[in-house]
Amino acid sequence: MFQYCLKLRELVIMAFKYAIGKRGNNMSTLIVLGAQWGDEGKGKMTDYLAEDAEVVVRFQGGNNAGHTVVVGENEYKLHLIPSGILYSDKLNVLGNGVVIDPAALFTEIEYLKTVGIDVTPERLAISDRAQVILPYHKVLDALKEKARGKNDIGTTKKGIGPAYTDKVERCGIRICDLLHKEVLREKLQINIEDKNKVITSIYGEEPLDFEAIFNEYVEFGERIRPFVQETSVKVYDSIKADKKVLFEGAQGMLLDIDYGTYPYVTSSNTIAGGVCTGVGIGPTMITNAIGIAKAYTTRVGKGPFPTELHDEMGEHIRQVGHEYGVTTGRARRCGWLDLVIVKTTTRVCGLTSLAITKMDTLAGIEKIKVCVGYELDGRVIDYFPASLEDLARCTPVYEEFDGWDESIADARSYDAIPENAKKYLKRIEEITGARIAIVSVGPKRDQTMKIAEL
Ligand code: GDP
Ligand code: IMO
Ligand code: MG
């Protein structure tokens, strides 16, 4: 009887383990999202998490992104191709929500070749529904920025906004159009005629040459053809086959076209909801979402930033954290951690966990401040207001923390983190209501601690 009970117990444990295994460590589908204004370390985290994944998918944005991954002594900078490309056995996908500049795509493929990474159609699949960035998008991006004068957005000038504008305007050229010469000719002709009117009569600049662009893009079409797949089916089938799929976000929650600091935003949905429209899968297929947040806040480009530091502390963080843009080289604006932002991201994106990066940058700061709310017209709010006029009247409510002197770059377990750093992390969890699953203490793959389930 006793032996029978033992056998039964074993069977129950086995069934339990099988059930957990089926749920795939809680990450059969996991979205990696920027929880602030971009550059939070999404590339590093995607690379770290991709070890367990089979498919890595970009769902929005374009080569305005700059994702850095450091493996061993090598640093890789990716703009368009998902960070999973650094592994030889992952499928990387550019979903329909991405805007693709073919020139930038092939420059990146060439760059990867020089560092020993061969981008083949087995490793990269491109949606035929993705919109194409054309030369006039880049020209218009720069001209519109110039015309905005002091109200410029500070875009990356990669043509992102004008390409998404054409998508919504329903005159955009898609990857599938590049594969049909005559379709491309017709659509390009209409577009160039239209854009040239704007470029010459509104901005007084030289018109673009149809023939040159047409020939260039016909050639791009032929080079892209082998990579083109029905990516929605590919991703759906992968999830159905219990393969682990990662969705690599670009930019961050506050650059979202709907929920960001509009109009100082990018032109896509960077929030979790963007995955469904940008890949062509349903919300019920997504199980987890991890928000990547720096231990402080940065922003490139213009727009409001309530906890920005204009003093030596801001400069200190910029220098120690090497806060310079990957895509444009611009100095990033730096400030204290703003938990109103991270809390808002937790809600809007339904985050199941957080990864806190760059904890090492804060070492040596005597007193560290964290914004836990905004005072607006005599009351404290804990959400991000839509109106920039309201936001301008918000004063951050700070809590102050004792810092830590010890470098934590070598910490590899939660126990090895200084007590004051633990208090800091705990408070982030309390305020945001999100569990911290990962702590990052340096740019390298191994400078990463998983401290809880995703
Ligand atoms: P992304 O756009 O979100 O992928 O982030 P970026 O690559 O633009 O910027 C993040 C920068 O921080 C890169 O240079 C990373 O190598 C670096 N980084 C990521 N995590 C850490 C960390 O925990 N500590 C330090 N010191 N650097 C980090
Ligand atoms: P990753 O993926 C930080 C910012 C630009 C500008 C605004 C609009 O590396 O985090 P756009 O060219 O998209 O029309 O510019 O958005 N921006 C980013 N800031 N990280 C990014 O990407 C960004 N991509 C765009 O600086 O303020
Ligand atoms: Mg970046």
XYZ file of C-alpha atoms and ligand atoms in Angstrom:
510
model
C 0.000 0.000 0.000
C 2.816 2.344 1.013
C 4.621 1.580 -2.253
C 1.416 2.180 -4.207
C 1.051 5.606 -2.567
C 4.641 6.454 -3.476
C 4.007 5.478 -7.112
C 0.864 7.629 -7.170
C 2.780 10.563 -5.701
C 5.452 10.161 -8.400
C 2.783 10.115 -11.082
C 1.181 13.302 -9.752
C 4.592 15.037 -9.658
C 5.294 13.886 -13.223
C 1.940 15.208 -14.453
C 2.588 18.525 -12.689
C 6.057 18.833 -14.219
C 4.631 18.035 -17.646
C 1.976 20.733 -17.237
C 4.610 23.303 -16.240
C 6.837 22.180 -19.103
C 3.957 22.674 -21.493
C 3.615 26.246 -20.328
C 7.245 26.572 -21.393
C 8.717 28.294 -18.358
C 5.848 30.738 -18.651
C 7.288 32.223 -21.787
C 5.979 30.342 -24.785
C 5.283 33.785 -26.197
C 7.001 36.723 -24.572
C 6.949 40.377 -25.584
C 10.060 42.422 -24.772
C 8.998 46.043 -24.453
C 10.669 49.339 -23.704
C 9.027 50.731 -20.568
C 10.341 54.302 -20.909
C 11.512 56.408 -23.892
C 13.554 53.726 -25.652
C 17.170 52.574 -25.260
C 16.350 50.654 -22.079
C 18.434 47.639 -23.120
C 15.841 45.763 -25.189
C 18.541 44.434 -27.515
C 20.564 43.043 -24.636
C 17.472 41.520 -23.008
C 16.169 40.040 -26.263
C 19.555 38.434 -26.818
C 19.586 37.088 -23.256
C 16.042 35.717 -23.492
C 16.495 34.427 -27.047
C 18.662 31.609 -25.792
C 15.435 29.797 -24.842
C 13.472 30.912 -27.904
C 13.208 29.593 -31.433
C 11.698 32.610 -33.157
C 12.397 36.336 -32.626
C 10.002 38.830 -34.197
C 10.088 42.596 -34.740
C 6.539 43.976 -34.966
C 6.870 47.752 -35.397
C 9.257 50.590 -36.089
C 12.154 50.403 -38.484
C 15.803 51.364 -38.529
C 15.099 54.268 -36.203
C 15.838 51.629 -33.532
C 19.374 50.968 -32.339
C 19.774 47.783 -30.329
C 23.133 46.927 -28.813
C 24.127 43.396 -27.944
C 27.454 42.534 -26.357
C 28.617 38.942 -26.571
C 32.018 38.252 -25.074
C 34.305 40.986 -26.354
C 32.150 41.729 -29.396
C 29.597 44.529 -29.578
C 26.862 44.330 -32.218
C 24.594 47.206 -33.209
C 21.329 46.245 -34.858
C 18.723 48.572 -36.279
C 16.252 46.519 -38.267
C 17.093 42.855 -37.997
C 15.922 41.163 -34.762
C 18.563 40.549 -32.101
C 18.032 36.781 -32.405
C 20.208 36.895 -35.543
C 23.287 36.535 -33.338
C 22.311 32.911 -32.736
C 22.728 30.591 -35.701
C 19.628 28.492 -34.960
C 16.823 31.075 -34.563
C 14.296 32.252 -37.091
C 14.069 36.040 -37.146
C 10.974 37.728 -38.493
C 10.186 41.237 -39.700
C 6.433 41.418 -39.279
C 3.937 43.408 -41.309
C 3.999 46.284 -38.794
C 7.656 47.076 -39.500
C 8.645 49.764 -42.020
C 11.558 48.515 -44.102
C 14.210 50.627 -45.765
C 15.755 48.111 -48.198
C 18.994 50.106 -48.408
C 19.323 49.961 -44.600
C 18.359 46.282 -44.596
C 21.121 45.304 -47.017
C 23.658 47.545 -45.290
C 22.860 45.670 -42.071
C 23.080 42.296 -43.802
C 26.501 43.309 -45.182
C 27.622 44.510 -41.771
C 26.584 41.219 -40.204
C 28.522 39.355 -42.880
C 31.696 41.253 -41.922
C 31.302 40.022 -38.343
C 30.772 36.431 -39.454
C 26.963 36.270 -39.418
C 25.366 35.002 -42.593
C 21.792 36.276 -42.956
C 20.072 33.597 -45.023
C 16.342 33.083 -45.750
C 16.451 30.242 -43.214
C 17.313 32.827 -40.554
C 15.310 35.846 -41.700
C 11.707 35.976 -42.896
C 10.147 39.235 -44.108
C 6.440 39.960 -44.334
C 5.151 40.842 -47.791
C 2.695 43.187 -46.060
C 5.426 45.347 -44.482
C 5.612 48.923 -45.769
C 8.690 50.081 -47.661
C 10.618 53.246 -46.837
C 11.491 55.091 -50.049
C 13.965 57.949 -50.634
C 11.144 60.517 -50.601
C 10.187 59.442 -47.061
C 13.663 60.293 -45.827
C 13.725 63.572 -47.755
C 10.315 64.559 -46.362
C 11.269 63.539 -42.819
C 14.211 65.959 -42.920
C 12.268 68.750 -44.682
C 9.316 68.542 -42.295
C 11.629 68.619 -39.292
C 13.365 71.694 -40.672
C 10.032 73.380 -41.333
C 8.891 72.720 -37.758
C 11.720 74.966 -36.571
C 11.832 75.171 -32.801
C 8.894 72.770 -32.621
C 10.819 69.962 -34.306
C 10.321 66.462 -32.916
C 13.952 65.458 -33.128
C 13.262 62.435 -35.337
C 15.975 60.062 -36.478
C 15.319 61.266 -40.075
C 15.068 57.680 -41.272
C 11.740 58.344 -43.006
C 9.691 56.518 -40.367
C 6.903 59.087 -39.905
C 6.340 59.728 -43.642
C 6.319 55.956 -44.369
C 3.661 55.285 -41.715
C 1.743 58.334 -42.972
C 1.567 56.759 -46.444
C 0.421 53.470 -44.911
C -2.525 55.196 -43.264
C -3.095 57.376 -46.330
C -3.322 54.077 -48.271
C -0.751 55.015 -50.880
C 2.186 53.149 -49.319
C 4.308 50.681 -51.253
C 4.581 47.276 -49.608
C 7.186 44.555 -49.870
C 4.791 42.535 -52.092
C 4.736 45.450 -54.549
C 8.521 45.298 -54.919
C 8.090 41.780 -56.266
C 5.876 42.892 -59.164
C 7.708 45.261 -61.456
C 4.653 46.678 -63.194
C 2.730 47.182 -59.957
C 5.753 48.945 -58.510
C 6.085 51.156 -61.587
C 2.472 52.307 -61.355
C 2.457 52.931 -57.609
C 5.851 54.593 -57.603
C 4.903 56.874 -60.473
C 1.820 58.148 -58.625
C 3.760 58.567 -55.390
C 6.760 60.330 -56.876
C 4.571 62.719 -58.825
C 2.670 63.534 -55.651
C 5.753 63.828 -53.429
C 7.665 65.900 -55.973
C 4.860 68.466 -55.964
C 5.283 68.823 -52.216
C 9.079 68.785 -52.336
C 9.315 71.443 -55.058
C 6.386 73.771 -54.432
C 6.136 73.660 -50.638
C 9.770 73.168 -49.702
C 11.452 74.619 -52.817
C 13.779 71.631 -53.204
C 14.844 69.604 -56.241
C 12.454 66.855 -57.432
C 13.404 63.191 -57.148
C 14.139 61.141 -60.253
C 11.596 58.399 -60.898
C 13.758 56.208 -63.173
C 16.689 56.014 -60.767
C 14.485 55.103 -57.789
C 12.435 52.625 -59.820
C 15.516 50.760 -61.048
C 17.061 50.702 -57.585
C 13.894 49.318 -55.973
C 13.317 46.712 -58.675
C 16.775 45.416 -57.791
C 16.015 45.571 -54.069
C 12.858 43.562 -54.795
C 14.879 40.778 -56.396
C 17.282 40.698 -53.440
C 14.424 40.655 -50.914
C 12.378 38.016 -52.768
C 14.037 34.955 -51.171
C 13.323 36.311 -47.681
C 9.642 36.999 -48.248
C 7.222 34.690 -46.470
C 3.687 34.629 -45.111
C 5.044 35.586 -41.700
C 1.690 35.603 -39.894
C 1.286 31.901 -40.753
C 4.907 31.200 -39.836
C 4.554 32.772 -36.376
C 1.133 31.191 -35.791
C 2.414 27.739 -36.722
C 5.463 28.175 -34.492
C 3.302 29.035 -31.478
C 0.945 26.141 -32.244
C 3.940 23.814 -32.414
C 4.896 24.948 -28.878
C 7.955 26.798 -30.090
C 8.965 29.711 -27.921
C 8.490 33.024 -29.671
C 9.931 36.365 -28.568
C 8.564 39.681 -29.800
C 11.276 42.335 -29.745
C 9.845 45.800 -29.271
C 11.520 48.901 -30.596
C 11.377 52.364 -28.984
C 9.390 52.501 -25.754
C 5.971 53.004 -24.259
C 6.284 56.816 -24.077
C 7.161 56.987 -27.768
C 3.919 55.160 -28.631
C 1.765 57.023 -31.164
C -1.304 56.734 -28.870
C 0.081 56.518 -25.342
C 3.326 58.458 -25.655
C 4.085 62.136 -25.208
C 2.276 63.037 -28.441
C 3.385 64.648 -30.746
C 6.913 63.925 -29.463
C 6.606 60.256 -30.310
C 7.398 57.823 -33.083
C 4.713 56.820 -35.587
C 3.905 53.265 -34.493
C 2.286 51.407 -31.620
C 5.209 50.454 -29.422
C 2.938 49.059 -26.698
C 2.072 45.370 -26.308
C -1.053 45.797 -28.433
C 1.228 46.499 -31.391
C 2.205 42.840 -31.517
C -1.217 41.666 -32.677
C -1.535 44.203 -35.487
C 2.172 44.142 -36.352
C 2.474 40.379 -36.673
C -1.026 39.197 -37.467
C -1.727 37.003 -34.453
C -4.511 37.181 -31.895
C -4.147 38.450 -28.308
C -5.006 35.032 -26.893
C -1.749 33.697 -28.307
C 0.390 35.964 -26.161
C 1.187 34.753 -22.678
C 3.780 37.111 -21.211
C 5.167 40.607 -21.537
C 8.327 41.878 -19.880
C 8.958 45.613 -19.611
C 12.574 46.720 -19.820
C 13.312 49.758 -17.660
C 16.574 51.463 -16.914
C 17.330 52.119 -13.249
C 17.050 55.808 -14.200
C 15.440 57.541 -17.191
C 16.794 58.736 -20.544
C 15.318 60.255 -23.646
C 16.699 61.307 -27.055
C 14.980 63.919 -29.150
C 12.596 66.588 -27.991
C 9.583 66.457 -25.706
C 8.649 66.583 -22.039
C 10.694 64.757 -19.416
C 9.509 65.508 -15.854
C 12.481 64.005 -13.973
C 15.187 65.337 -16.299
C 18.376 66.462 -14.585
C 20.033 69.556 -16.001
C 22.852 69.518 -13.461
C 26.097 67.604 -12.786
C 24.121 64.556 -11.708
C 22.578 64.342 -15.193
C 26.043 64.664 -16.717
C 27.420 62.069 -14.290
C 24.755 59.537 -15.318
C 25.356 60.295 -19.019
C 29.098 59.708 -18.694
C 28.981 56.627 -16.458
C 26.072 55.098 -18.391
C 27.565 56.017 -21.830
C 24.264 57.598 -22.752
C 24.760 58.391 -26.422
C 22.341 57.244 -29.143
C 23.150 54.128 -31.205
C 21.373 55.383 -34.340
C 22.129 59.109 -34.326
C 24.997 59.440 -31.827
C 23.078 62.186 -30.001
C 23.671 62.683 -26.282
C 20.725 61.229 -24.368
C 18.947 63.413 -21.844
C 19.197 61.833 -18.384
C 17.080 61.974 -15.230
C 15.916 60.080 -12.171
C 13.818 56.957 -12.435
C 10.183 57.902 -13.000
C 7.885 55.206 -11.659
C 4.764 56.990 -12.895
C 6.021 56.033 -16.346
C 6.887 52.427 -15.480
C 3.592 51.992 -13.651
C 1.713 53.330 -16.669
C 3.581 50.900 -18.930
C 2.747 48.035 -16.572
C -0.946 48.841 -16.951
C -1.106 49.692 -20.643
C 1.040 46.732 -21.709
C -0.250 44.219 -19.164
C 3.312 43.489 -18.090
C 3.844 40.190 -16.308
C 7.334 41.217 -15.162
C 10.064 43.828 -15.343
C 13.761 43.772 -16.172
C 15.759 46.543 -14.549
C 18.901 47.429 -16.494
C 21.945 49.571 -15.770
C 21.837 49.138 -12.004
C 25.649 49.317 -12.170
C 25.495 52.933 -13.405
C 23.978 54.109 -10.113
C 26.844 52.772 -7.958
C 28.662 55.520 -6.099
C 25.779 58.014 -6.058
C 25.193 59.038 -2.445
C 21.463 59.800 -2.624
C 19.291 58.439 -5.397
C 15.862 59.886 -6.116
C 12.853 58.108 -7.539
C 9.679 59.786 -8.738
C 6.628 58.031 -7.272
C 3.879 60.416 -8.367
C 3.172 63.823 -9.877
C 1.693 66.748 -8.039
C -0.846 68.354 -10.357
C -2.909 71.334 -9.214
C -2.676 70.406 -5.548
C -3.257 66.650 -5.820
C -0.962 63.715 -6.469
C -1.582 61.556 -9.537
C 0.074 58.265 -10.467
C -0.722 58.141 -14.183
C 0.770 59.912 -17.161
C -1.504 62.762 -18.346
C -2.372 63.014 -22.053
C -2.137 66.783 -22.289
C 1.379 68.167 -22.488
C 0.034 71.362 -20.900
C -1.096 69.331 -17.857
C 2.199 67.483 -17.850
C 4.092 70.771 -17.807
C 2.244 71.665 -14.567
C 3.228 68.334 -12.961
C 5.922 68.381 -10.315
C 7.571 65.043 -9.560
C 7.075 63.719 -6.041
C 10.378 62.129 -5.045
C 11.450 59.498 -2.576
C 15.123 59.506 -1.684
C 17.252 56.407 -1.271
C 20.680 55.858 0.198
C 22.978 54.703 -2.576
C 25.690 52.057 -2.553
C 29.427 52.379 -3.130
C 30.247 48.826 -4.145
C 30.408 48.102 -7.873
C 27.695 45.609 -8.703
C 28.917 44.812 -12.211
C 30.230 41.466 -10.980
C 27.117 40.455 -9.042
C 25.598 37.285 -10.474
C 22.955 36.527 -7.860
C 20.390 38.530 -5.933
C 22.286 37.806 -2.704
C 25.378 39.520 -4.099
C 23.534 42.821 -4.592
C 24.154 45.499 -1.917
C 21.307 45.920 0.584
C 20.519 49.472 -0.547
C 20.219 48.311 -4.155
C 17.787 45.605 -2.992
C 15.688 48.251 -1.212
C 15.655 50.258 -4.444
C 14.439 47.258 -6.454
C 11.830 46.358 -3.863
C 10.374 49.850 -3.970
C 10.108 49.640 -7.775
C 8.013 46.488 -7.346
C 5.829 48.088 -4.670
C 5.056 51.199 -6.685
C 4.559 49.588 -10.093
C 2.886 46.409 -8.878
C 5.111 44.451 -11.290
C 7.511 41.665 -10.337
C 11.172 42.196 -11.204
C 12.323 39.047 -12.999
C 15.692 40.215 -14.303
C 18.375 42.594 -13.069
C 21.103 43.708 -15.455
C 24.424 45.023 -14.145
C 26.434 45.536 -17.333
C 26.182 45.367 -21.124
C 27.439 41.790 -21.452
C 25.229 38.745 -21.815
C 26.480 37.256 -18.562
C 26.017 40.465 -16.553
C 22.429 39.461 -16.061
C 20.542 37.905 -13.147
C 17.247 36.123 -13.377
C 15.758 36.602 -9.923
C 12.158 35.511 -10.510
C 9.953 33.854 -13.107
C 9.100 35.895 -16.190
P 17.807 49.354 -26.762
O 17.519 50.307 -27.843
O 16.695 49.259 -25.772
O 18.212 47.995 -27.266
O 19.054 49.925 -25.954
P 20.401 50.558 -26.598
O 21.233 49.468 -27.144
O 20.047 51.680 -27.501
O 21.042 51.231 -25.329
C 21.342 50.500 -24.189
C 22.844 50.616 -23.916
O 23.106 50.167 -22.602
C 23.689 49.744 -24.819
O 24.923 50.356 -25.025
C 23.857 48.457 -23.992
O 25.041 47.746 -24.331
C 23.948 49.024 -22.614
N 23.450 48.195 -21.523
C 22.381 47.347 -21.488
N 22.191 46.875 -20.241
C 23.168 47.418 -19.474
C 23.486 47.339 -18.092
O 22.839 46.668 -17.297
N 24.562 48.074 -17.660
C 25.305 48.841 -18.505
N 26.327 49.520 -17.996
N 25.021 48.943 -19.809
C 23.963 48.247 -20.279
P 15.230 51.972 -29.670
O 14.510 50.815 -30.286
C 15.096 56.133 -28.457
C 12.758 58.865 -30.961
C 13.503 59.935 -31.752
C 12.447 61.032 -31.740
C 11.143 60.263 -31.862
C 10.596 60.188 -33.273
O 16.680 51.967 -29.912
O 14.853 52.145 -28.244
P 11.288 58.780 -35.428
O 12.556 58.760 -36.218
O 10.890 57.447 -34.887
O 10.163 59.444 -36.160
O 11.610 59.739 -34.166
O 11.409 58.949 -31.395
N 13.222 57.475 -31.205
C 13.923 56.763 -30.315
N 14.446 57.107 -29.113
N 15.233 54.884 -28.898
C 14.700 54.512 -30.085
O 14.698 53.228 -30.514
C 14.046 55.485 -30.872
N 13.432 55.467 -32.085
C 12.920 56.690 -32.251
O 14.677 60.332 -31.110
O 12.447 61.683 -30.492
Mg 18.380 51.981 -28.746
